[in-house]
CSV table of C-alpha atoms and ligand atoms in Angstrom, one decimal:
chain,number,residue,atom,x,y,z
A,130,MET,CA,0.0,0.0,0.0
A,131,ASN,CA,1.3,3.5,-0.9
A,132,ASN,CA,0.9,7.1,0.0
A,133,LEU,CA,-0.1,10.0,-2.3
A,134,ILE,CA,0.9,13.6,-1.8
A,135,TRP,CA,-1.5,15.9,-3.6
A,136,PHE,CA,0.3,19.2,-4.1
A,137,ARG,CA,-1.7,22.4,-4.3
A,138,ASN,CA,-0.4,25.6,-2.8
A,139,ASP,CA,2.6,24.0,-1.2
A,140,LEU,CA,5.0,23.5,-4.1
A,141,ARG,CA,8.2,22.9,-2.2
A,142,ILE,CA,10.1,20.0,-0.6
A,143,ALA,CA,11.6,22.0,2.3
A,144,ASP,CA,9.3,22.5,5.4
A,145,ASN,CA,6.5,20.5,3.8
A,146,ALA,CA,4.4,18.6,6.3
A,147,SER,CA,2.5,16.4,3.8
A,148,LEU,CA,5.8,15.3,2.2
A,149,ARG,CA,7.3,14.5,5.6
A,150,LYS,CA,4.3,12.5,6.7
A,151,ALA,CA,4.0,10.6,3.3
A,152,CYS,CA,7.7,9.6,3.5
A,153,GLU,CA,7.0,7.6,6.6
A,154,GLY,CA,5.1,5.1,4.5
A,155,GLU,CA,6.3,2.4,2.0
A,156,GLY,CA,5.9,3.8,-1.5
A,157,VAL,CA,5.2,7.4,-2.3
A,158,ILE,CA,3.8,9.1,-5.4
A,159,ALA,CA,2.9,12.8,-5.8
A,160,ALA,CA,0.4,14.5,-8.0
A,161,PHE,CA,-0.4,18.0,-9.2
A,162,PHE,CA,-3.4,19.1,-11.2
A,163,PHE,CA,-3.7,22.0,-13.7
A,164,ASP,CA,-7.4,22.0,-13.1
A,165,PRO,CA,-9.2,23.3,-16.2
A,166,ARG,CA,-11.7,25.2,-14.0
A,167,GLN,CA,-8.8,27.4,-12.8
A,168,PHE,CA,-8.3,28.6,-16.4
A,169,ASP,CA,-12.0,29.2,-17.2
A,170,ILE,CA,-13.9,32.5,-17.1
A,171,GLY,CA,-15.0,33.4,-13.6
A,172,ASP,CA,-18.2,35.0,-12.2
A,173,PHE,CA,-17.1,38.6,-13.3
A,174,GLY,CA,-16.0,37.8,-16.8
A,175,PHE,CA,-12.3,37.4,-16.3
A,176,LYS,CA,-10.2,34.3,-16.8
A,177,LYS,CA,-9.5,33.0,-13.3
A,178,THR,CA,-5.8,32.6,-14.1
A,179,GLU,CA,-4.1,34.8,-16.7
A,180,LYS,CA,-0.8,34.1,-18.4
A,181,TYR,CA,1.5,35.6,-15.8
A,182,ARG,CA,0.6,33.3,-13.0
A,183,ALA,CA,0.1,30.4,-15.3
A,184,LYS,CA,3.7,30.7,-16.5
A,185,PHE,CA,5.0,31.1,-13.0
A,186,LEU,CA,3.0,28.0,-12.0
A,187,ILE,CA,4.4,25.9,-14.9
A,188,GLU,CA,7.9,26.9,-13.8
A,189,SER,CA,7.2,26.1,-10.2
A,190,VAL,CA,5.8,22.7,-11.0
A,191,THR,CA,8.7,21.9,-13.3
A,192,GLU,CA,11.2,22.6,-10.6
A,193,LEU,CA,9.1,20.7,-8.0
A,194,ARG,CA,9.1,17.7,-10.3
A,195,GLN,CA,12.9,17.7,-10.5
A,196,ASN,CA,13.3,18.3,-6.7
A,197,LEU,CA,11.0,15.4,-6.0
A,198,LEU,CA,12.8,13.2,-8.5
A,199,ASN,CA,16.0,13.9,-6.6
A,200,ILE,CA,14.6,12.2,-3.6
A,201,ASN,CA,13.1,9.4,-5.7
A,202,ILE,CA,9.4,10.5,-5.7
A,203,PRO,CA,7.6,10.8,-9.1
A,204,LEU,CA,5.4,13.8,-9.6
A,205,LEU,CA,2.5,13.0,-11.9
A,206,VAL,CA,1.1,16.0,-13.5
A,207,PHE,CA,-2.4,16.2,-15.1
A,208,HIS,CA,-4.3,18.8,-17.0
A,209,ASP,CA,-7.5,17.5,-15.6
A,210,MET,CA,-9.8,17.7,-12.5
A,211,PRO,CA,-8.5,16.0,-9.4
A,212,GLU,CA,-11.8,14.1,-8.9
A,213,ALA,CA,-11.5,12.7,-12.5
A,214,VAL,CA,-8.0,11.3,-11.9
A,215,ILE,CA,-7.4,10.5,-8.2
A,216,PRO,CA,-9.9,7.6,-8.0
A,217,THR,CA,-7.8,5.9,-10.8
A,218,LEU,CA,-4.6,6.7,-9.0
A,219,VAL,CA,-6.0,5.2,-5.8
A,220,THR,CA,-6.7,1.9,-7.6
A,221,ASP,CA,-3.6,1.8,-9.9
A,222,TYR,CA,-1.1,2.6,-7.1
A,223,ARG,CA,-2.9,1.0,-4.3
A,224,ILE,CA,-3.1,4.3,-2.3
A,225,LYS,CA,-3.8,4.0,1.4
A,226,ASN,CA,-3.3,7.6,2.5
A,227,ILE,CA,-3.6,11.0,0.7
A,228,PHE,CA,-1.7,13.9,2.2
A,229,LEU,CA,-2.4,17.5,1.3
A,230,GLN,CA,-2.2,21.0,2.6
A,231,LYS,CA,-5.4,22.1,4.2
A,232,GLU,CA,-7.3,24.7,2.2
A,233,TRP,CA,-10.7,25.9,3.3
A,234,THR,CA,-11.9,28.4,0.7
A,235,ARG,CA,-14.9,27.6,-1.4
A,236,ASP,CA,-13.5,26.2,-4.7
A,237,GLU,CA,-10.7,24.2,-3.0
A,238,ALA,CA,-13.2,22.7,-0.5
A,239,HIS,CA,-15.6,21.7,-3.3
A,240,VAL,CA,-12.9,19.9,-5.2
A,241,LEU,CA,-11.8,17.9,-2.1
A,242,ASP,CA,-15.4,17.0,-1.4
A,243,ALA,CA,-15.8,15.8,-5.0
A,244,VAL,CA,-12.7,13.6,-4.6
A,245,ARG,CA,-13.9,12.2,-1.2
A,246,ASN,CA,-17.1,11.1,-2.9
A,247,LYS,CA,-15.3,9.1,-5.5
A,248,ILE,CA,-12.8,7.2,-3.5
A,249,PRO,CA,-13.3,4.3,-1.0
A,250,ASP,CA,-13.9,5.4,2.7
A,251,GLN,CA,-10.9,3.3,3.7
A,252,VAL,CA,-8.5,5.8,2.0
A,253,HIS,CA,-7.3,8.1,4.7
A,254,ILE,CA,-7.1,11.8,3.8
A,255,GLU,CA,-4.8,13.8,6.0
A,256,GLU,CA,-4.8,17.6,5.7
A,257,SER,CA,-2.1,19.8,7.2
A,258,TYR,CA,-2.2,23.6,7.9
A,259,ASP,CA,1.1,24.4,6.3
A,260,GLN,CA,0.8,28.0,4.9
A,261,PHE,CA,0.9,29.9,8.1
A,262,LEU,CA,3.6,31.7,10.1
A,263,PHE,CA,1.8,31.1,13.3
A,264,HIS,CA,0.4,27.6,13.2
A,265,PRO,CA,-3.4,27.5,14.0
A,266,GLU,CA,-2.7,25.1,17.0
A,267,ASP,CA,-0.3,27.7,18.5
A,268,ILE,CA,-2.2,30.9,18.4
A,269,PRO,CA,-3.8,32.3,21.6
A,270,TYR,CA,-7.3,31.9,20.3
A,271,SER,CA,-9.2,28.7,20.9
A,272,ASP,CA,-11.4,29.0,17.9
A,273,SER,CA,-11.3,31.0,14.7
A,274,ILE,CA,-14.5,32.7,15.7
A,275,ASN,CA,-12.5,34.5,18.4
A,276,ILE,CA,-10.1,36.1,15.9
A,277,PRO,CA,-10.3,39.9,16.5
A,278,GLN,CA,-11.7,42.2,13.8
A,279,VAL,CA,-8.7,44.5,14.2
A,280,PHE,CA,-5.2,43.4,13.0
A,281,THR,CA,-3.2,45.1,15.7
A,282,GLN,CA,-5.0,43.1,18.5
A,283,PHE,CA,-4.3,39.9,16.7
A,284,ARG,CA,-0.7,40.7,16.0
A,285,LYS,CA,0.1,41.9,19.5
A,286,LYS,CA,-1.4,38.8,21.2
A,287,CYS,CA,0.3,36.4,18.8
A,288,GLU,CA,3.6,38.1,19.2
A,289,LYS,CA,3.3,37.8,22.9
A,290,TYR,CA,1.9,34.3,23.3
A,291,ALA,CA,2.7,32.3,20.2
A,292,GLU,CA,6.0,30.8,19.0
A,293,ILE,CA,7.0,30.2,15.5
A,294,ARG,CA,7.8,26.6,14.8
A,295,SER,CA,11.3,25.6,13.8
A,296,ILE,CA,11.9,23.9,10.4
A,297,PRO,CA,12.3,20.2,10.3
A,298,GLU,CA,14.9,18.5,8.2
A,299,THR,CA,13.9,18.1,4.5
A,300,SER,CA,12.9,14.5,3.6
A,301,SER,CA,15.9,12.7,2.2
A,302,THR,CA,15.9,10.2,-0.7
A,303,ILE,CA,13.5,7.4,-0.2
A,304,THR,CA,14.0,3.9,-1.4
A,305,GLN,CA,11.1,2.5,-3.4
A,306,ASN,CA,10.9,-0.2,-6.0
A,307,ASN,CA,7.3,-0.6,-6.7
A,308,ILE,CA,6.5,2.8,-8.3
A,309,ARG,CA,6.1,2.8,-12.1
A,310,GLU,CA,7.6,5.2,-14.6
A,311,ASN,CA,6.1,8.7,-14.9
A,312,ASP,CA,5.2,9.7,-18.4
A,313,THR,CA,2.8,12.5,-17.6
A,314,GLN,CA,3.4,15.9,-19.2
A,315,ILE,CA,3.5,19.4,-17.7
A,316,PRO,CA,1.2,21.5,-19.9
A,317,LYS,CA,2.4,24.5,-21.8
A,318,LEU,CA,0.8,27.9,-21.8
A,319,GLN,CA,-0.9,27.2,-25.1
A,320,ASP,CA,-2.4,24.0,-23.7
A,321,LEU,CA,-4.0,26.1,-21.0
A,322,GLY,CA,-5.5,28.4,-23.6
A,323,LEU,CA,-3.0,31.2,-23.0
A,324,SER,CA,-0.3,32.8,-25.2
A,325,ASP,CA,3.4,33.1,-24.6
A,326,PHE,CA,4.8,36.5,-23.9
A,327,GLU,CA,8.1,38.4,-23.4
A,328,LEU,CA,8.9,40.0,-20.1
A,329,ASP,CA,8.2,43.8,-20.2
A,330,ASP,CA,11.5,45.6,-19.6
A,331,ARG,CA,9.8,48.0,-17.2
A,332,SER,CA,8.8,45.0,-14.9
A,333,ALA,CA,9.5,45.5,-11.2
A,334,PHE,CA,10.9,42.0,-11.0
A,335,PRO,CA,11.7,39.2,-13.4
A,336,PHE,CA,9.7,36.6,-11.5
A,337,GLN,CA,10.6,33.0,-12.2
A,338,GLY,CA,8.8,30.1,-10.5
A,339,GLY,CA,10.4,27.4,-8.3
A,340,GLU,CA,11.7,26.7,-4.9
A,341,GLU,CA,15.3,27.4,-5.8
A,342,GLN,CA,14.4,30.8,-7.3
A,343,ALA,CA,12.6,31.8,-4.1
A,344,LEU,CA,15.8,30.9,-2.1
A,345,ASN,CA,17.9,32.9,-4.7
A,346,ARG,CA,15.7,35.9,-4.1
A,347,LEU,CA,16.1,35.5,-0.3
A,348,ARG,CA,19.8,35.3,-0.7
A,349,ASP,CA,19.9,38.4,-2.9
A,350,TYR,CA,17.5,40.6,-0.8
A,351,PHE,CA,19.0,39.6,2.5
A,352,TRP,CA,22.6,38.6,2.2
A,353,GLU,CA,24.0,40.1,-1.0
A,354,SER,CA,22.3,43.5,-1.2
A,355,GLU,CA,21.3,43.7,2.4
A,356,ASN,CA,18.3,45.6,1.2
A,357,ILE,CA,16.2,44.1,4.0
A,358,SER,CA,18.0,46.5,6.3
A,359,SER,CA,16.2,49.4,4.8
A,360,TYR,CA,12.9,47.7,4.0
A,361,LYS,CA,10.8,50.0,6.2
A,362,LYS,CA,12.0,53.1,4.4
A,363,THR,CA,11.7,51.7,0.9
A,364,ARG,CA,8.6,49.4,1.0
A,365,ASN,CA,6.3,52.1,-0.4
A,366,GLY,CA,8.4,52.3,-3.5
A,367,LEU,CA,7.0,51.8,-7.0
A,368,ILE,CA,9.9,51.0,-9.4
A,369,GLY,CA,12.4,48.2,-9.6
A,370,LYS,CA,13.4,45.1,-7.7
A,371,ASP,CA,14.8,46.6,-4.5
A,372,TYR,CA,12.0,48.5,-2.8
A,373,SER,CA,10.4,45.4,-1.3
A,374,SER,CA,11.1,41.7,-1.0
A,375,LYS,CA,9.1,40.5,-4.0
A,376,LEU,CA,8.6,37.2,-2.2
A,377,SER,CA,4.8,37.2,-2.6
A,378,ALA,CA,4.6,35.1,-5.7
A,379,TRP,CA,6.6,32.2,-4.2
A,380,LEU,CA,4.7,32.5,-0.9
A,381,ALA,CA,1.4,32.4,-2.7
A,382,ASN,CA,2.0,29.0,-4.4
A,383,GLY,CA,4.0,27.7,-1.5
A,384,SER,CA,7.4,27.5,-3.2
A,385,ILE,CA,8.7,28.9,0.1
A,386,SER,CA,7.2,28.7,3.6
A,387,PRO,CA,6.7,31.9,5.7
A,388,ARG,CA,8.6,30.1,8.5
A,389,THR,CA,11.6,29.7,6.2
A,390,ILE,CA,11.6,33.5,5.7
A,391,TYR,CA,11.1,34.2,9.3
A,392,TRP,CA,14.0,32.1,10.5
A,393,GLU,CA,16.2,33.6,7.8
A,394,ILE,CA,15.3,37.0,9.1
A,395,LYS,CA,16.3,35.9,12.6
A,396,ARG,CA,19.6,34.6,11.3
A,397,PHE,CA,20.2,37.9,9.4
A,398,GLU,CA,19.4,39.8,12.6
A,399,ASN,CA,21.9,37.7,14.6
A,400,GLU,CA,24.7,37.7,12.0
A,401,VAL,CA,24.4,41.1,10.3
A,402,ASN,CA,21.9,43.7,11.5
A,403,LYS,CA,18.7,43.9,13.5
A,404,ASN,CA,16.5,47.0,13.1
A,405,GLU,CA,13.0,48.1,12.6
A,406,SER,CA,13.2,47.1,8.9
A,407,THR,CA,14.0,43.5,9.6
A,408,TYR,CA,11.1,43.5,12.1
A,409,TRP,CA,8.8,45.1,9.6
A,410,LEU,CA,9.1,42.2,7.1
A,411,ILE,CA,7.9,39.9,9.9
A,412,PHE,CA,5.1,42.4,10.6
A,413,GLU,CA,4.0,42.1,7.0
A,414,LEU,CA,4.1,38.3,7.1
A,415,ILE,CA,1.8,38.6,10.1
A,416,TRP,CA,-0.6,40.6,7.9
A,417,ARG,CA,-0.5,37.7,5.5
A,418,ASP,CA,-1.4,35.3,8.3
A,419,TYR,CA,-4.1,37.6,9.5
A,420,PHE,CA,-6.0,37.5,6.2
A,421,LYS,CA,-5.9,33.7,6.3
A,422,TYR,CA,-7.4,33.7,9.8
A,423,VAL,CA,-10.1,36.2,8.6
A,424,SER,CA,-11.2,33.8,5.9
A,425,LEU,CA,-11.1,30.9,8.4
A,426,LYS,CA,-13.4,32.8,10.6
A,427,HIS,CA,-15.7,34.3,8.0
A,428,GLU,CA,-15.6,31.6,5.3
A,429,SER,CA,-17.4,32.6,2.1
A,430,LYS,CA,-18.4,36.0,3.3
A,431,ILE,CA,-15.1,37.2,2.0
A,432,PHE,CA,-16.5,36.8,-1.5
A,433,LYS,CA,-19.9,38.5,-0.8
A,434,ILE,CA,-20.7,42.1,-1.7
A,435,GLY,CA,-21.3,43.1,1.9
A,436,GLY,CA,-18.0,41.5,3.0
A,437,ILE,CA,-17.4,40.4,6.5
A,438,LEU,CA,-19.3,43.4,7.9
A,439,ASP,CA,-22.5,42.8,5.9
A,440,LYS,CA,-22.4,46.4,4.8
A,441,ILE,CA,-25.0,47.7,2.4
A,442,TYR,CA,-23.7,50.3,-0.1
A,443,ALA,CA,-25.3,51.3,-3.4
A,444,TRP,CA,-22.5,49.7,-5.5
A,445,LYS,CA,-22.5,50.7,-9.2
A,446,ASN,CA,-21.6,48.4,-12.1
A,447,SER,CA,-20.6,50.5,-15.0
A,448,GLU,CA,-19.0,48.9,-18.1
A,449,SER,CA,-17.4,52.1,-19.2
A,450,ALA,CA,-15.8,52.7,-15.7
A,451,LYS,CA,-14.5,49.1,-15.8
A,452,GLU,CA,-13.1,49.5,-19.3
A,453,GLN,CA,-11.4,52.8,-18.3
A,454,TRP,CA,-10.0,51.5,-15.0
A,455,ILE,CA,-8.6,48.3,-16.6
A,456,SER,CA,-7.1,50.0,-19.6
A,457,GLY,CA,-5.6,52.8,-17.5
A,458,ASN,CA,-7.7,55.6,-18.9
A,459,THR,CA,-9.2,57.2,-15.9
A,460,ARG,CA,-8.8,60.8,-14.8
A,461,GLU,CA,-6.0,59.9,-12.4
A,462,ARG,CA,-2.6,59.4,-13.9
A,463,PHE,CA,-1.3,57.6,-10.9
A,464,VAL,CA,-4.1,55.0,-11.1
A,465,ASN,CA,-3.5,54.7,-14.8
A,466,ALA,CA,0.2,54.0,-14.4
A,467,ASN,CA,-0.5,51.3,-11.9
A,468,MET,CA,-3.2,49.7,-14.0
A,469,LYS,CA,-0.9,49.6,-17.0
A,470,GLU,CA,1.8,47.9,-14.8
A,471,ILE,CA,-0.5,45.1,-13.7
A,472,SER,CA,-1.8,44.4,-17.2
A,473,GLN,CA,1.7,44.4,-18.7
A,474,THR,CA,3.5,42.4,-15.9
A,475,GLY,CA,1.0,40.7,-13.5
A,476,PHE,CA,2.5,42.7,-10.6
A,477,MET,CA,1.8,46.0,-8.8
A,478,SER,CA,3.3,47.4,-5.7
A,479,ASN,CA,1.4,47.5,-2.4
A,480,ARG,CA,1.1,51.3,-2.6
A,481,GLY,CA,-0.3,51.0,-6.1
A,482,ARG,CA,-2.8,48.2,-5.1
A,483,GLN,CA,-4.2,50.3,-2.3
A,484,ASN,CA,-4.7,53.3,-4.5
A,485,VAL,CA,-6.3,51.6,-7.5
A,486,ALA,CA,-8.6,49.6,-5.2
A,487,SER,CA,-9.6,52.7,-3.2
A,488,PHE,CA,-10.2,54.6,-6.5
A,489,TRP,CA,-12.4,51.8,-7.9
A,490,ALA,CA,-14.4,51.1,-4.8
A,491,LYS,CA,-14.5,54.4,-2.8
A,492,GLU,CA,-14.1,57.0,-5.5
A,493,LEU,CA,-16.0,55.4,-8.4
A,494,GLU,CA,-18.2,53.4,-6.0
A,495,GLN,CA,-18.1,50.4,-8.3
A,496,ASP,CA,-18.8,46.8,-7.1
A,497,TRP,CA,-15.5,46.0,-5.3
A,498,ARG,CA,-15.7,42.3,-6.3
A,499,ILE,CA,-15.1,43.2,-9.9
A,500,GLY,CA,-11.8,44.8,-8.9
A,501,ALA,CA,-10.9,41.8,-6.8
A,502,ALA,CA,-11.8,39.4,-9.6
A,503,TYR,CA,-9.7,41.3,-12.1
A,504,PHE,CA,-6.7,41.2,-9.6
A,505,GLU,CA,-7.3,37.4,-9.2
A,506,SER,CA,-7.0,37.0,-12.9
A,507,LEU,CA,-3.9,39.1,-13.4
A,508,LEU,CA,-1.8,38.9,-10.3
A,509,ILE,CA,1.3,36.7,-10.4
A,510,ASP,CA,1.1,36.5,-6.6
A,511,TYR,CA,-2.6,36.0,-6.3
A,512,ASP,CA,-3.5,34.5,-2.9
A,513,VAL,CA,-7.2,34.1,-2.2
A,514,HIS,CA,-7.0,35.3,1.4
A,515,SER,CA,-4.7,38.3,0.8
A,516,ASN,CA,-6.5,39.4,-2.3
A,517,TRP,CA,-10.1,39.3,-1.1
A,518,GLY,CA,-9.1,40.4,2.4
A,519,ASN,CA,-7.2,43.4,1.2
A,520,TRP,CA,-10.0,44.3,-1.3
A,521,MET,CA,-12.6,44.2,1.5
A,522,TYR,CA,-10.3,46.3,3.7
A,523,ASN,CA,-9.9,48.9,1.0
A,524,SER,CA,-13.5,48.9,0.1
A,525,GLY,CA,-15.0,49.5,3.5
A,526,VAL,CA,-16.5,46.0,4.0
A,527,GLY,CA,-13.5,44.5,5.8
A,528,ASN,CA,-11.1,45.0,8.6
A,529,ASP,CA,-10.1,48.6,8.3
A,530,PRO,CA,-11.3,50.3,11.6
A,531,ARG,CA,-10.8,53.7,10.1
A,532,ASP,CA,-12.6,53.0,6.7
A,533,ARG,CA,-10.1,55.2,4.8
A,534,LYS,CA,-10.4,56.7,1.3
A,535,PHE,CA,-7.2,57.6,-0.4
A,536,ASN,CA,-6.7,61.0,-1.9
A,537,ILE,CA,-5.0,59.8,-5.1
A,538,ARG,CA,-3.4,63.2,-6.0
A,539,ASN,CA,-1.8,63.4,-2.6
A,540,GLN,CA,-0.6,59.9,-2.7
A,541,ALA,CA,0.9,60.4,-6.2
A,542,GLU,CA,2.6,63.6,-4.9
A,543,ARG,CA,4.0,61.8,-1.9
A,544,TYR,CA,5.1,58.5,-3.3
A,545,ASP,CA,5.9,59.5,-6.9
A,546,THR,CA,7.0,63.1,-6.3
A,547,GLN,CA,8.9,63.5,-9.5
A,548,GLY,CA,6.4,61.5,-11.5
A,549,LYS,CA,9.0,58.9,-12.6
A,550,PHE,CA,6.7,56.0,-12.1
A,551,GLN,CA,3.8,57.7,-13.9
A,552,ASP,CA,6.2,58.6,-16.8
A,553,LEU,CA,7.6,55.0,-16.9
A,554,TRP,CA,4.1,53.6,-17.7
A,555,LEU,CA,2.4,56.4,-19.4
A,556,GLU,CA,4.9,58.1,-21.7
A,557,GLU,CA,4.7,57.2,-25.3
A,558,ARG,CA,7.5,54.7,-26.2
A,559,LEU,CA,9.3,55.2,-29.5
A,560,PHE,CA,10.3,51.6,-29.7
B,623,FAD,C1,-6.1,45.3,-3.2
B,623,FAD,C2,-4.9,44.5,-2.7
B,623,FAD,C3,-4.8,43.2,-3.2
B,623,FAD,C4,-3.7,42.4,-2.8
B,623,FAD,N1,-3.6,41.1,-3.3
B,623,FAD,C5,-2.6,40.3,-2.9
B,623,FAD,C6,-2.5,38.9,-3.3
B,623,FAD,O1,-3.4,38.4,-4.1
B,623,FAD,N2,-1.4,38.2,-2.9
B,623,FAD,C7,-0.5,38.7,-2.1
B,623,FAD,O2,0.5,38.0,-1.7
B,623,FAD,N3,-0.6,40.0,-1.6
B,623,FAD,C8,-1.6,40.8,-2.0
B,623,FAD,N4,-1.7,42.1,-1.5
B,623,FAD,C9,-0.7,42.5,-0.5
B,623,FAD,C10,0.6,43.2,-1.0
B,623,FAD,O3,0.3,44.2,-1.9
B,623,FAD,C11,1.5,42.2,-1.6
B,623,FAD,O4,1.8,41.1,-0.8
B,623,FAD,C12,2.9,42.9,-1.9
B,623,FAD,O5,2.8,44.0,-2.7
B,623,FAD,C13,3.8,41.9,-2.6
B,623,FAD,O6,5.1,42.4,-2.8
B,623,FAD,P1,6.3,42.0,-1.9
B,623,FAD,O7,6.4,40.5,-1.8
B,623,FAD,O8,7.5,42.7,-2.4
B,623,FAD,O9,5.9,42.5,-0.5
B,623,FAD,P2,6.8,43.0,0.8
B,623,FAD,O10,6.4,44.4,1.1
B,623,FAD,O11,8.2,42.6,0.6
B,623,FAD,O12,6.1,42.1,2.0
B,623,FAD,C14,6.6,40.8,2.3
B,623,FAD,C15,5.5,39.8,2.3
B,623,FAD,O13,4.5,40.2,3.3
B,623,FAD,C16,3.2,39.9,2.8
B,623,FAD,N5,2.4,41.1,2.8
B,623,FAD,C17,2.8,42.3,2.6
B,623,FAD,N6,1.8,43.2,2.6
B,623,FAD,C18,0.7,42.5,2.8
B,623,FAD,C19,-0.7,42.8,2.9
B,623,FAD,N7,-1.2,44.0,2.8
B,623,FAD,N8,-1.6,41.8,3.0
B,623,FAD,C20,-1.2,40.5,3.1
B,623,FAD,N9,0.1,40.1,3.0
B,623,FAD,C21,1.0,41.1,2.9
B,623,FAD,C22,3.3,39.3,1.5
B,623,FAD,O14,3.4,37.9,1.6
B,623,FAD,C23,4.7,39.8,1.0
B,623,FAD,O15,5.4,39.0,0.1
B,623,FAD,C24,-2.7,42.9,-1.9
B,623,FAD,C25,-2.9,44.2,-1.5
B,623,FAD,C26,-3.9,45.0,-1.9
B,623,FAD,C27,-4.0,46.4,-1.4
């Protein structure tokens, strides 16, 4: 009898609970699914996954396959729905246990239910929470229902009472003789209905998927450039690779764990420099955790128009406003530049995201979920919790106790004083 690791948003071999548990068994196989539903048109008319994240995902899975092969585990890759394939794997490979990262949001939960309904009850399914900095068993709240509505309360209590787990050894090569050859193929962009593209030379970062690439970025941002030492001062930047860590895309699909980043920050603090900037990166990782706890607590409300506050606003739904916002043709140059950036690269700075979201939801009073769905489609670092949580926050239906609306002109003046970012994206290019 064998074990199956079903990889989803945990595309790494280091600090991976499912991999560790599966390796305690006899034979181990792994599977990843390019689920066609993830490349369909979603509720608001956008493709659920556009080319930027799809390419990054293909690269991530390609590297994962090689890393697993190095420890003698085949990664079977399918362009199909898990519920259509896993029952056959269970029979063909005599699977006794399935290990996977726990996901609780709507679509992921439906897929797991569909799989459960199609495999024998004797197959044991074991889910692990593996995407957090603070493990759910370690936080000072007995139930997600008690998670506070305000981030600062959550952060302070976790910082005081919760410890961050250390990182176990990565599983080493396993011996197995009874696993057949793997002739499954990783799809190409075209197979997913998407077109290939060249990197825009104005991109903030040349993202490339894979666990090793994440570690390279860590090495560069921490140890080589030591840019982490000035993160708090630069993090509101708009241009180039140095103003922030750019770790989001690898964190989102689990190519790196937040604990790995945390312990690397601690090592940097011990060996090089500890200051408010090094702390601030941890602070932001706690925001990331917080939005995961918000969705654990409020479940599908994060996708509802009233958000977690059940707010009733007279949201508008204008096709022309949408077209102008998306194409970067609004009355605000700063919004336009950011919207051009996301459409050309799949990335936008945090400062930009806050502004374009506030403009869409608070200034134009358009249905905030349209903006969130557009981001879901385009973002290379899309994370269901961070995206929908931040969108609620910026739209007045989430966790912002002050319910702020940005003054876009002031923001542009403050963060793009000489207009360099706006010029970068809006000036006519001669070639
Ligand atoms: C409307 C909106 C939508 C967003 N959608 C996403 C999303 O889908 N995926 C995503 O990872 N982030 C999202 N963010 C948060 C944030 O903008 C990005 O994490 C950040 O810009 C990524 O760049 P970085 O890795 O260089 O961040 P850094 O500034 O270097 O921060 C380090 C890490 O901390 C986490 N982090 C930082 N800020 C936030 C935040 N506000 N909320 C949650 N986590 C944070 C991220 O994991 C990030 O990689 C969104 C923000 C807004 C305002």
